[in-house]
Amino acid sequence: ARHADGTKVVDTATLFVSHAHGCGFWRMLDGVEAYMHAHKLSPQHTYCWIDAWSLRQHRQAEEVAFIAAVAQSIGHGVLVLDPYDAPLAFSRAWCLFEVVTVLDGGGRFGVSLPPDERVRLVRALRADRASVLRTLTQFDVREAALNDEEDRKTLLALIRRRFGSPDVDGREDGAAEVNERTREALWNALAAFSWQI
C-alpha cells in the first residue's frame, strides 16, 4: 500500500518508540508526533516500531534478544515521558533497557512528551530547574517494574551479561551502568530540548 504521494504506508522501521504501557495510546502518539515535529522528521518517511504492534505481550522473556536486535538495528529511539514529573517509562525496566541498548549499538535516543506535558515541564524548568532534573534522574533499573518474576530474572541476567564488569567483590550486576547511561542520555536529550524552549 502507498500514500497518495507514492510513499510506502509500511516500510523498515526508522524510529524505535519506547513507552510505558500505562501511558495512554493517544498520549504516546502525541509524544511521538511532537518528537517528529521537533526533529523535523517527515511523517511520510518515518516508520515507527512500537512493541504493542510487534511483540507478543506478556511473554517478553522470549523476546529479549529480539528487542535488543531491533532497537540496535533501527539505531534511533525516542522515549515518551508522561507525566513529566513522574514518567511511567522510568518505572519500567524494559524502557530503561531499551534506551541503553540503542546507545550501546551506537545509535541515538531522544525524549519527548505530549504537548500539555511539555508546557508543564517548561514551566517547572523555569521555576526550579535543579528540582526537576533531580526528579527526572531518580530511577534504578533494579527497582523498576516488570510484568512478572520470570521477566525480571531474564532482563537482569541480560543486563549483567551485557553491561556488567566484575568489581573487587565480583558482584557488579551491570545495573549501575544502565542507570548511569540512561541518565546521561536523558541529560543530553533535555539539553537539546532546552534549546527548543
mmCIF file with all atom_site columns, C-alpha atoms in Angstrom:
data_model
loop_
_atom_site.group_PDB
_atom_site.id
_atom_site.type_symbol
_atom_site.label_atom_id
_atom_site.label_alt_id
_atom_site.label_comp_id
_atom_site.label_asym_id
_atom_site.label_entity_id
_atom_site.label_seq_id
_atom_site.pdbx_PDB_ins_code
_atom_site.Cartn_x
_atom_site.Cartn_y
_atom_site.Cartn_z
_atom_site.occupancy
_atom_site.B_iso_or_equiv
_atom_site.pdbx_formal_charge
_atom_site.auth_seq_id
_atom_site.auth_comp_id
_atom_site.auth_asym_id
_atom_site.auth_atom_id
_atom_site.pdbx_PDB_model_num
ATOM 1   C CA . ALA A 1 1   ? 0.000  0.000   0.000  1.00 0.00 ? 1   ALA A CA 1
ATOM 2   C CA . ARG A 1 2   ? 1.112  3.536   -0.714 1.00 0.00 ? 2   ARG A CA 1
ATOM 3   C CA . HIS A 1 3   ? 0.143  7.059   0.296  1.00 0.00 ? 3   HIS A CA 1
ATOM 4   C CA . ALA A 1 4   ? -1.264 9.421   -2.334 1.00 0.00 ? 4   ALA A CA 1
ATOM 5   C CA . ASP A 1 5   ? 2.252  10.824  -2.907 1.00 0.00 ? 5   ASP A CA 1
ATOM 6   C CA . GLY A 1 6   ? 3.591  7.345   -3.680 1.00 0.00 ? 6   GLY A CA 1
ATOM 7   C CA . THR A 1 7   ? 5.463  6.753   -0.405 1.00 0.00 ? 7   THR A CA 1
ATOM 8   C CA . LYS A 1 8   ? 5.012  3.398   1.294  1.00 0.00 ? 8   LYS A CA 1
ATOM 9   C CA . VAL A 1 9   ? 2.475  3.062   4.113  1.00 0.00 ? 9   VAL A CA 1
ATOM 10  C CA . VAL A 1 10  ? 4.618  0.360   5.758  1.00 0.00 ? 10  VAL A CA 1
ATOM 11  C CA . ASP A 1 11  ? 8.401  0.054   5.485  1.00 0.00 ? 11  ASP A CA 1
ATOM 12  C CA . THR A 1 12  ? 11.503 -0.740  7.515  1.00 0.00 ? 12  THR A CA 1
ATOM 13  C CA . ALA A 1 13  ? 11.308 0.992   10.903 1.00 0.00 ? 13  ALA A CA 1
ATOM 14  C CA . THR A 1 14  ? 13.325 4.187   11.302 1.00 0.00 ? 14  THR A CA 1
ATOM 15  C CA . LEU A 1 15  ? 12.251 5.160   14.843 1.00 0.00 ? 15  LEU A CA 1
ATOM 16  C CA . PHE A 1 16  ? 12.110 2.839   17.857 1.00 0.00 ? 16  PHE A CA 1
ATOM 17  C CA . VAL A 1 17  ? 9.390  4.032   20.256 1.00 0.00 ? 17  VAL A CA 1
ATOM 18  C CA . SER A 1 18  ? 9.907  3.279   23.935 1.00 0.00 ? 18  SER A CA 1
ATOM 19  C CA . HIS A 1 19  ? 6.959  3.950   26.212 1.00 0.00 ? 19  HIS A CA 1
ATOM 20  C CA . ALA A 1 20  ? 5.318  2.594   29.331 1.00 0.00 ? 20  ALA A CA 1
ATOM 21  C CA . HIS A 1 21  ? 2.175  0.626   28.614 1.00 0.00 ? 21  HIS A CA 1
ATOM 22  C CA . GLY A 1 22  ? 0.470  2.592   31.381 1.00 0.00 ? 22  GLY A CA 1
ATOM 23  C CA . CYS A 1 23  ? 0.858  5.696   29.215 1.00 0.00 ? 23  CYS A CA 1
ATOM 24  C CA . GLY A 1 24  ? -2.304 6.035   27.169 1.00 0.00 ? 24  GLY A CA 1
ATOM 25  C CA . PHE A 1 25  ? -2.092 5.133   23.488 1.00 0.00 ? 25  PHE A CA 1
ATOM 26  C CA . TRP A 1 26  ? -3.095 8.588   22.221 1.00 0.00 ? 26  TRP A CA 1
ATOM 27  C CA . ARG A 1 27  ? -0.721 10.262  24.701 1.00 0.00 ? 27  ARG A CA 1
ATOM 28  C CA . MET A 1 28  ? 2.108  8.090   23.401 1.00 0.00 ? 28  MET A CA 1
ATOM 29  C CA . LEU A 1 29  ? 1.244  9.031   19.813 1.00 0.00 ? 29  LEU A CA 1
ATOM 30  C CA . ASP A 1 30  ? 1.111  12.733  20.792 1.00 0.00 ? 30  ASP A CA 1
ATOM 31  C CA . GLY A 1 31  ? 4.622  12.386  22.245 1.00 0.00 ? 31  GLY A CA 1
ATOM 32  C CA . VAL A 1 32  ? 5.937  10.679  19.099 1.00 0.00 ? 32  VAL A CA 1
ATOM 33  C CA . GLU A 1 33  ? 4.318  13.291  16.863 1.00 0.00 ? 33  GLU A CA 1
ATOM 34  C CA . ALA A 1 34  ? 5.863  16.089  18.967 1.00 0.00 ? 34  ALA A CA 1
ATOM 35  C CA . TYR A 1 35  ? 9.285  14.434  18.655 1.00 0.00 ? 35  TYR A CA 1
ATOM 36  C CA . MET A 1 36  ? 8.942  14.103  14.902 1.00 0.00 ? 36  MET A CA 1
ATOM 37  C CA . HIS A 1 37  ? 7.909  17.744  14.605 1.00 0.00 ? 37  HIS A CA 1
ATOM 38  C CA . ALA A 1 38  ? 10.741 18.996  16.851 1.00 0.00 ? 38  ALA A CA 1
ATOM 39  C CA . HIS A 1 39  ? 13.329 16.987  14.912 1.00 0.00 ? 39  HIS A CA 1
ATOM 40  C CA . LYS A 1 40  ? 11.830 17.701  11.502 1.00 0.00 ? 40  LYS A CA 1
ATOM 41  C CA . LEU A 1 41  ? 11.160 14.026  10.754 1.00 0.00 ? 41  LEU A CA 1
ATOM 42  C CA . SER A 1 42  ? 8.820  13.563  7.835  1.00 0.00 ? 42  SER A CA 1
ATOM 43  C CA . PRO A 1 43  ? 5.608  11.715  8.752  1.00 0.00 ? 43  PRO A CA 1
ATOM 44  C CA . GLN A 1 44  ? 5.636  10.145  5.279  1.00 0.00 ? 44  GLN A CA 1
ATOM 45  C CA . HIS A 1 45  ? 9.181  8.821   5.673  1.00 0.00 ? 45  HIS A CA 1
ATOM 46  C CA . THR A 1 46  ? 9.338  7.957   9.375  1.00 0.00 ? 46  THR A CA 1
ATOM 47  C CA . TYR A 1 47  ? 8.314  4.420   10.221 1.00 0.00 ? 47  TYR A CA 1
ATOM 48  C CA . CYS A 1 48  ? 7.821  3.673   13.921 1.00 0.00 ? 48  CYS A CA 1
ATOM 49  C CA . TRP A 1 49  ? 8.477  0.375   15.658 1.00 0.00 ? 49  TRP A CA 1
ATOM 50  C CA . ILE A 1 50  ? 6.017  0.089   18.538 1.00 0.00 ? 50  ILE A CA 1
ATOM 51  C CA . ASP A 1 51  ? 6.181  -3.037  20.675 1.00 0.00 ? 51  ASP A CA 1
ATOM 52  C CA . ALA A 1 52  ? 2.423  -3.336  21.208 1.00 0.00 ? 52  ALA A CA 1
ATOM 53  C CA . TRP A 1 53  ? 2.065  -3.959  17.465 1.00 0.00 ? 53  TRP A CA 1
ATOM 54  C CA . SER A 1 54  ? 5.199  -6.035  17.032 1.00 0.00 ? 54  SER A CA 1
ATOM 55  C CA . LEU A 1 55  ? 5.554  -8.396  20.010 1.00 0.00 ? 55  LEU A CA 1
ATOM 56  C CA . ARG A 1 56  ? 3.560  -10.983 21.884 1.00 0.00 ? 56  ARG A CA 1
ATOM 57  C CA . GLN A 1 57  ? 2.822  -9.031  25.021 1.00 0.00 ? 57  GLN A CA 1
ATOM 58  C CA . HIS A 1 58  ? 3.380  -10.549 28.473 1.00 0.00 ? 58  HIS A CA 1
ATOM 59  C CA . ARG A 1 59  ? 5.790  -13.154 27.055 1.00 0.00 ? 59  ARG A CA 1
ATOM 60  C CA . GLN A 1 60  ? 8.730  -10.796 26.765 1.00 0.00 ? 60  GLN A CA 1
ATOM 61  C CA . ALA A 1 61  ? 11.209 -13.186 28.337 1.00 0.00 ? 61  ALA A CA 1
ATOM 62  C CA . GLU A 1 62  ? 11.159 -14.969 24.970 1.00 0.00 ? 62  GLU A CA 1
ATOM 63  C CA . GLU A 1 63  ? 11.615 -11.704 23.080 1.00 0.00 ? 63  GLU A CA 1
ATOM 64  C CA . VAL A 1 64  ? 14.595 -10.153 24.924 1.00 0.00 ? 64  VAL A CA 1
ATOM 65  C CA . ALA A 1 65  ? 17.213 -10.836 22.262 1.00 0.00 ? 65  ALA A CA 1
ATOM 66  C CA . PHE A 1 66  ? 14.743 -9.796  19.565 1.00 0.00 ? 66  PHE A CA 1
ATOM 67  C CA . ILE A 1 67  ? 14.028 -6.441  21.264 1.00 0.00 ? 67  ILE A CA 1
ATOM 68  C CA . ALA A 1 68  ? 17.749 -5.725  21.616 1.00 0.00 ? 68  ALA A CA 1
ATOM 69  C CA . ALA A 1 69  ? 18.442 -6.601  17.975 1.00 0.00 ? 69  ALA A CA 1
ATOM 70  C CA . VAL A 1 70  ? 15.529 -4.490  16.723 1.00 0.00 ? 70  VAL A CA 1
ATOM 71  C CA . ALA A 1 71  ? 16.482 -1.479  18.854 1.00 0.00 ? 71  ALA A CA 1
ATOM 72  C CA . GLN A 1 72  ? 20.108 -1.603  17.717 1.00 0.00 ? 72  GLN A CA 1
ATOM 73  C CA . SER A 1 73  ? 19.202 -2.223  14.095 1.00 0.00 ? 73  SER A CA 1
ATOM 74  C CA . ILE A 1 74  ? 16.939 0.832   13.975 1.00 0.00 ? 74  ILE A CA 1
ATOM 75  C CA . GLY A 1 75  ? 19.557 2.917   15.812 1.00 0.00 ? 75  GLY A CA 1
ATOM 76  C CA . HIS A 1 76  ? 17.243 5.844   16.599 1.00 0.00 ? 76  HIS A CA 1
ATOM 77  C CA . GLY A 1 77  ? 14.842 5.835   19.502 1.00 0.00 ? 77  GLY A CA 1
ATOM 78  C CA . VAL A 1 78  ? 12.506 8.090   21.399 1.00 0.00 ? 78  VAL A CA 1
ATOM 79  C CA . LEU A 1 79  ? 11.358 7.650   24.983 1.00 0.00 ? 79  LEU A CA 1
ATOM 80  C CA . VAL A 1 80  ? 7.921  9.117   25.662 1.00 0.00 ? 80  VAL A CA 1
ATOM 81  C CA . LEU A 1 81  ? 7.738  10.712  29.110 1.00 0.00 ? 81  LEU A CA 1
ATOM 82  C CA . ASP A 1 82  ? 4.286  11.035  30.614 1.00 0.00 ? 82  ASP A CA 1
ATOM 83  C CA . PRO A 1 83  ? 3.670  12.635  33.014 1.00 0.00 ? 83  PRO A CA 1
ATOM 84  C CA . TYR A 1 84  ? 6.861  14.693  33.052 1.00 0.00 ? 84  TYR A CA 1
ATOM 85  C CA . ASP A 1 85  ? 7.107  14.833  36.865 1.00 0.00 ? 85  ASP A CA 1
ATOM 86  C CA . ALA A 1 86  ? 6.719  11.076  37.374 1.00 0.00 ? 86  ALA A CA 1
ATOM 87  C CA . PRO A 1 87  ? 7.385  9.457   33.988 1.00 0.00 ? 87  PRO A CA 1
ATOM 88  C CA . LEU A 1 88  ? 5.892  5.992   33.837 1.00 0.00 ? 88  LEU A CA 1
ATOM 89  C CA . ALA A 1 89  ? 8.684  4.994   31.437 1.00 0.00 ? 89  ALA A CA 1
ATOM 90  C CA . PHE A 1 90  ? 11.271 5.398   34.219 1.00 0.00 ? 90  PHE A CA 1
ATOM 91  C CA . SER A 1 91  ? 9.330  2.981   36.391 1.00 0.00 ? 91  SER A CA 1
ATOM 92  C CA . ARG A 1 92  ? 9.524  0.274   33.696 1.00 0.00 ? 92  ARG A CA 1
ATOM 93  C CA . ALA A 1 93  ? 12.743 -1.742  33.426 1.00 0.00 ? 93  ALA A CA 1
ATOM 94  C CA . TRP A 1 94  ? 12.146 -2.517  29.734 1.00 0.00 ? 94  TRP A CA 1
ATOM 95  C CA . CYS A 1 95  ? 12.126 1.190   28.843 1.00 0.00 ? 95  CYS A CA 1
ATOM 96  C CA . LEU A 1 96  ? 15.446 1.802   30.620 1.00 0.00 ? 96  LEU A CA 1
ATOM 97  C CA . PHE A 1 97  ? 16.932 -1.264  28.939 1.00 0.00 ? 97  PHE A CA 1
ATOM 98  C CA . GLU A 1 98  ? 15.743 -0.113  25.506 1.00 0.00 ? 98  GLU A CA 1
ATOM 99  C CA . VAL A 1 99  ? 17.427 3.298   25.885 1.00 0.00 ? 99  VAL A CA 1
ATOM 100 C CA . VAL A 1 100 ? 20.785 1.778   26.769 1.00 0.00 ? 100 VAL A CA 1
ATOM 101 C CA . THR A 1 101 ? 20.507 -0.924  24.099 1.00 0.00 ? 101 THR A CA 1
ATOM 102 C CA . VAL A 1 102 ? 20.095 1.653   21.330 1.00 0.00 ? 102 VAL A CA 1
ATOM 103 C CA . LEU A 1 103 ? 23.001 3.697   22.710 1.00 0.00 ? 103 LEU A CA 1
ATOM 104 C CA . ASP A 1 104 ? 25.167 0.595   23.110 1.00 0.00 ? 104 ASP A CA 1
ATOM 105 C CA . GLY A 1 105 ? 24.741 -0.074  19.392 1.00 0.00 ? 105 GLY A CA 1
ATOM 106 C CA . GLY A 1 106 ? 25.992 3.443   18.573 1.00 0.00 ? 106 GLY A CA 1
ATOM 107 C CA . GLY A 1 107 ? 22.525 4.852   17.992 1.00 0.00 ? 107 GLY A CA 1
ATOM 108 C CA . ARG A 1 108 ? 20.853 7.970   19.346 1.00 0.00 ? 108 ARG A CA 1
ATOM 109 C CA . PHE A 1 109 ? 17.968 8.318   21.746 1.00 0.00 ? 109 PHE A CA 1
ATOM 110 C CA . GLY A 1 110 ? 15.778 11.313  22.448 1.00 0.00 ? 110 GLY A CA 1
ATOM 111 C CA . VAL A 1 111 ? 12.903 12.067  24.757 1.00 0.00 ? 111 VAL A CA 1
ATOM 112 C CA . SER A 1 112 ? 9.534  13.576  24.055 1.00 0.00 ? 112 SER A CA 1
ATOM 113 C CA . LEU A 1 113 ? 6.345  14.467  25.847 1.00 0.00 ? 113 LEU A CA 1
ATOM 114 C CA . PRO A 1 114 ? 2.746  15.022  24.867 1.00 0.00 ? 114 PRO A CA 1
ATOM 115 C CA . PRO A 1 115 ? 2.222  18.774  24.219 1.00 0.00 ? 115 PRO A CA 1
ATOM 116 C CA . ASP A 1 116 ? 0.419  19.511  27.519 1.00 0.00 ? 116 ASP A CA 1
ATOM 117 C CA . GLU A 1 117 ? 3.217  17.815  29.485 1.00 0.00 ? 117 GLU A CA 1
ATOM 118 C CA . ARG A 1 118 ? 5.789  19.810  27.546 1.00 0.00 ? 118 ARG A CA 1
ATOM 119 C CA . VAL A 1 119 ? 4.058  23.033  28.693 1.00 0.00 ? 119 VAL A CA 1
ATOM 120 C CA . ARG A 1 120 ? 4.111  21.793  32.304 1.00 0.00 ? 120 ARG A CA 1
ATOM 121 C CA . LEU A 1 121 ? 7.796  20.804  32.010 1.00 0.00 ? 121 LEU A CA 1
ATOM 122 C CA . VAL A 1 122 ? 8.804  24.178  30.568 1.00 0.00 ? 122 VAL A CA 1
ATOM 123 C CA . ARG A 1 123 ? 7.037  25.986  33.427 1.00 0.00 ? 123 ARG A CA 1
ATOM 124 C CA . ALA A 1 124 ? 8.667  23.731  36.002 1.00 0.00 ? 124 ALA A CA 1
ATOM 125 C CA . LEU A 1 125 ? 12.146 24.110  34.477 1.00 0.00 ? 125 LEU A CA 1
ATOM 126 C CA . ARG A 1 126 ? 11.792 27.876  34.572 1.00 0.00 ? 126 ARG A CA 1
ATOM 127 C CA . ALA A 1 127 ? 10.645 27.793  38.202 1.00 0.00 ? 127 ALA A CA 1
ATOM 128 C CA . ASP A 1 128 ? 13.107 25.247  39.661 1.00 0.00 ? 128 ASP A CA 1
ATOM 129 C CA . ARG A 1 129 ? 15.380 23.568  37.120 1.00 0.00 ? 129 ARG A CA 1
ATOM 130 C CA . ALA A 1 130 ? 17.501 21.688  39.687 1.00 0.00 ? 130 ALA A CA 1
ATOM 131 C CA . SER A 1 131 ? 14.478 20.092  41.342 1.00 0.00 ? 131 SER A CA 1
ATOM 132 C CA . VAL A 1 132 ? 13.030 18.971  38.015 1.00 0.00 ? 132 VAL A CA 1
ATOM 133 C CA . LEU A 1 133 ? 16.319 17.432  36.919 1.00 0.00 ? 133 LEU A CA 1
ATOM 134 C CA . ARG A 1 134 ? 16.669 15.625  40.262 1.00 0.00 ? 134 ARG A CA 1
ATOM 135 C CA . THR A 1 135 ? 13.147 14.221  39.900 1.00 0.00 ? 135 THR A CA 1
ATOM 136 C CA . LEU A 1 136 ? 13.778 13.043  36.344 1.00 0.00 ? 136 LEU A CA 1
ATOM 137 C CA . THR A 1 137 ? 17.002 11.224  37.186 1.00 0.00 ? 137 THR A CA 1
ATOM 138 C CA . GLN A 1 138 ? 15.919 9.310   40.294 1.00 0.00 ? 138 GLN A CA 1
ATOM 139 C CA . PHE A 1 139 ? 15.316 5.830   38.954 1.00 0.00 ? 139 PHE A CA 1
ATOM 140 C CA . ASP A 1 140 ? 17.007 2.456   39.264 1.00 0.00 ? 140 ASP A CA 1
ATOM 141 C CA . VAL A 1 141 ? 16.576 -0.407  36.794 1.00 0.00 ? 141 VAL A CA 1
ATOM 142 C CA . ARG A 1 142 ? 16.833 -2.881  39.703 1.00 0.00 ? 142 ARG A CA 1
ATOM 143 C CA . GLU A 1 143 ? 13.708 -1.384  41.289 1.00 0.00 ? 143 GLU A CA 1
ATOM 144 C CA . ALA A 1 144 ? 11.761 -0.771  38.099 1.00 0.00 ? 144 ALA A CA 1
ATOM 145 C CA . ALA A 1 145 ? 8.612  -2.771  37.438 1.00 0.00 ? 145 ALA A CA 1
ATOM 146 C CA . LEU A 1 146 ? 8.316  -5.801  35.191 1.00 0.00 ? 146 LEU A CA 1
ATOM 147 C CA . ASN A 1 147 ? 5.337  -7.967  34.292 1.00 0.00 ? 147 ASN A CA 1
ATOM 148 C CA . ASP A 1 148 ? 6.466  -10.968 36.317 1.00 0.00 ? 148 ASP A CA 1
ATOM 149 C CA . GLU A 1 149 ? 9.406  -12.501 38.143 1.00 0.00 ? 149 GLU A CA 1
ATOM 150 C CA . GLU A 1 150 ? 10.499 -14.501 35.090 1.00 0.00 ? 150 GLU A CA 1
ATOM 151 C CA . ASP A 1 151 ? 10.808 -11.274 33.058 1.00 0.00 ? 151 ASP A CA 1
ATOM 152 C CA . ARG A 1 152 ? 12.810 -9.725  35.917 1.00 0.00 ? 152 ARG A CA 1
ATOM 153 C CA . LYS A 1 153 ? 15.271 -12.642 36.011 1.00 0.00 ? 153 LYS A CA 1
ATOM 154 C CA . THR A 1 154 ? 15.643 -12.672 32.221 1.00 0.00 ? 154 THR A CA 1
ATOM 155 C CA . LEU A 1 155 ? 16.183 -8.940  31.878 1.00 0.00 ? 155 LEU A CA 1
ATOM 156 C CA . LEU A 1 156 ? 18.566 -8.603  34.833 1.00 0.00 ? 156 LEU A CA 1
ATOM 157 C CA . ALA A 1 157 ? 20.595 -11.582 33.550 1.00 0.00 ? 157 ALA A CA 1
ATOM 158 C CA . LEU A 1 158 ? 20.862 -9.911  30.152 1.00 0.00 ? 158 LEU A CA 1
ATOM 159 C CA . ILE A 1 159 ? 21.895 -6.625  31.765 1.00 0.00 ? 159 ILE A CA 1
ATOM 160 C CA . ARG A 1 160 ? 24.543 -8.466  33.815 1.00 0.00 ? 160 ARG A CA 1
ATOM 161 C CA . ARG A 1 161 ? 25.946 -10.200 30.679 1.00 0.00 ? 161 ARG A CA 1
ATOM 162 C CA . ARG A 1 162 ? 25.849 -7.121  28.518 1.00 0.00 ? 162 ARG A CA 1
ATOM 163 C CA . PHE A 1 163 ? 26.786 -4.300  30.894 1.00 0.00 ? 163 PHE A CA 1
ATOM 164 C CA . GLY A 1 164 ? 28.336 -5.920  33.971 1.00 0.00 ? 164 GLY A CA 1
ATOM 165 C CA . SER A 1 165 ? 32.014 -5.716  34.728 1.00 0.00 ? 165 SER A CA 1
ATOM 166 C CA . PRO A 1 166 ? 33.197 -7.550  37.841 1.00 0.00 ? 166 PRO A CA 1
ATOM 167 C CA . ASP A 1 167 ? 34.237 -5.282  40.651 1.00 0.00 ? 167 ASP A CA 1
ATOM 168 C CA . VAL A 1 168 ? 36.535 -6.220  43.528 1.00 0.00 ? 168 VAL A CA 1
ATOM 169 C CA . ASP A 1 169 ? 33.846 -8.407  45.080 1.00 0.00 ? 169 ASP A CA 1
ATOM 170 C CA . GLY A 1 170 ? 32.733 -9.816  41.719 1.00 0.00 ? 170 GLY A CA 1
ATOM 171 C CA . ARG A 1 171 ? 29.139 -8.663  42.278 1.00 0.00 ? 171 ARG A CA 1
ATOM 172 C CA . GLU A 1 172 ? 28.729 -5.959  39.658 1.00 0.00 ? 172 GLU A CA 1
ATOM 173 C CA . ASP A 1 173 ? 25.378 -6.647  38.016 1.00 0.00 ? 173 ASP A CA 1
ATOM 174 C CA . GLY A 1 174 ? 25.506 -4.030  35.241 1.00 0.00 ? 174 GLY A CA 1
ATOM 175 C CA . ALA A 1 175 ? 22.529 -2.116  36.648 1.00 0.00 ? 175 ALA A CA 1
ATOM 176 C CA . ALA A 1 176 ? 24.666 0.858   37.687 1.00 0.00 ? 176 ALA A CA 1
ATOM 177 C CA . GLU A 1 177 ? 25.944 1.103   34.099 1.00 0.00 ? 177 GLU A CA 1
ATOM 178 C CA . VAL A 1 178 ? 22.382 1.011   32.717 1.00 0.00 ? 178 VAL A CA 1
ATOM 179 C CA . ASN A 1 179 ? 21.270 3.673   35.200 1.00 0.00 ? 179 ASN A CA 1
ATOM 180 C CA . GLU A 1 180 ? 24.254 5.927   34.513 1.00 0.00 ? 180 GLU A CA 1
ATOM 181 C CA . ARG A 1 181 ? 23.998 5.672   30.720 1.00 0.00 ? 181 ARG A CA 1
ATOM 182 C CA . THR A 1 182 ? 20.246 6.238   30.779 1.00 0.00 ? 182 THR A CA 1
ATOM 183 C CA . ARG A 1 183 ? 20.709 9.336   32.968 1.00 0.00 ? 183 ARG A CA 1
ATOM 184 C CA . GLU A 1 184 ? 23.415 10.623  30.625 1.00 0.00 ? 184 GLU A CA 1
ATOM 185 C CA . ALA A 1 185 ? 21.130 10.124  27.616 1.00 0.00 ? 185 ALA A CA 1
ATOM 186 C CA . LEU A 1 186 ? 18.348 11.898  29.472 1.00 0.00 ? 186 LEU A CA 1
ATOM 187 C CA . TRP A 1 187 ? 20.616 14.855  30.351 1.00 0.00 ? 187 TRP A CA 1
ATOM 188 C CA . ASN A 1 188 ? 21.688 15.130  26.712 1.00 0.00 ? 188 ASN A CA 1
ATOM 189 C CA . ALA A 1 189 ? 18.100 14.910  25.457 1.00 0.00 ? 189 ALA A CA 1
ATOM 190 C CA . LEU A 1 190 ? 16.948 17.524  27.976 1.00 0.00 ? 190 LEU A CA 1
ATOM 191 C CA . ALA A 1 191 ? 19.824 19.795  26.992 1.00 0.00 ? 191 ALA A CA 1
ATOM 192 C CA . ALA A 1 192 ? 18.747 19.523  23.351 1.00 0.00 ? 192 ALA A CA 1
ATOM 193 C CA . PHE A 1 193 ? 15.142 20.011  24.412 1.00 0.00 ? 193 PHE A CA 1
ATOM 194 C CA . SER A 1 194 ? 16.049 23.181  26.354 1.00 0.00 ? 194 SER A CA 1
ATOM 195 C CA . TRP A 1 195 ? 17.060 24.872  23.086 1.00 0.00 ? 195 TRP A CA 1
ATOM 196 C CA . GLN A 1 196 ? 13.517 24.352  21.854 1.00 0.00 ? 196 GLN A CA 1
ATOM 197 C CA . ILE A 1 197 ? 12.001 26.150  24.873 1.00 0.00 ? 197 ILE A CA 1
#
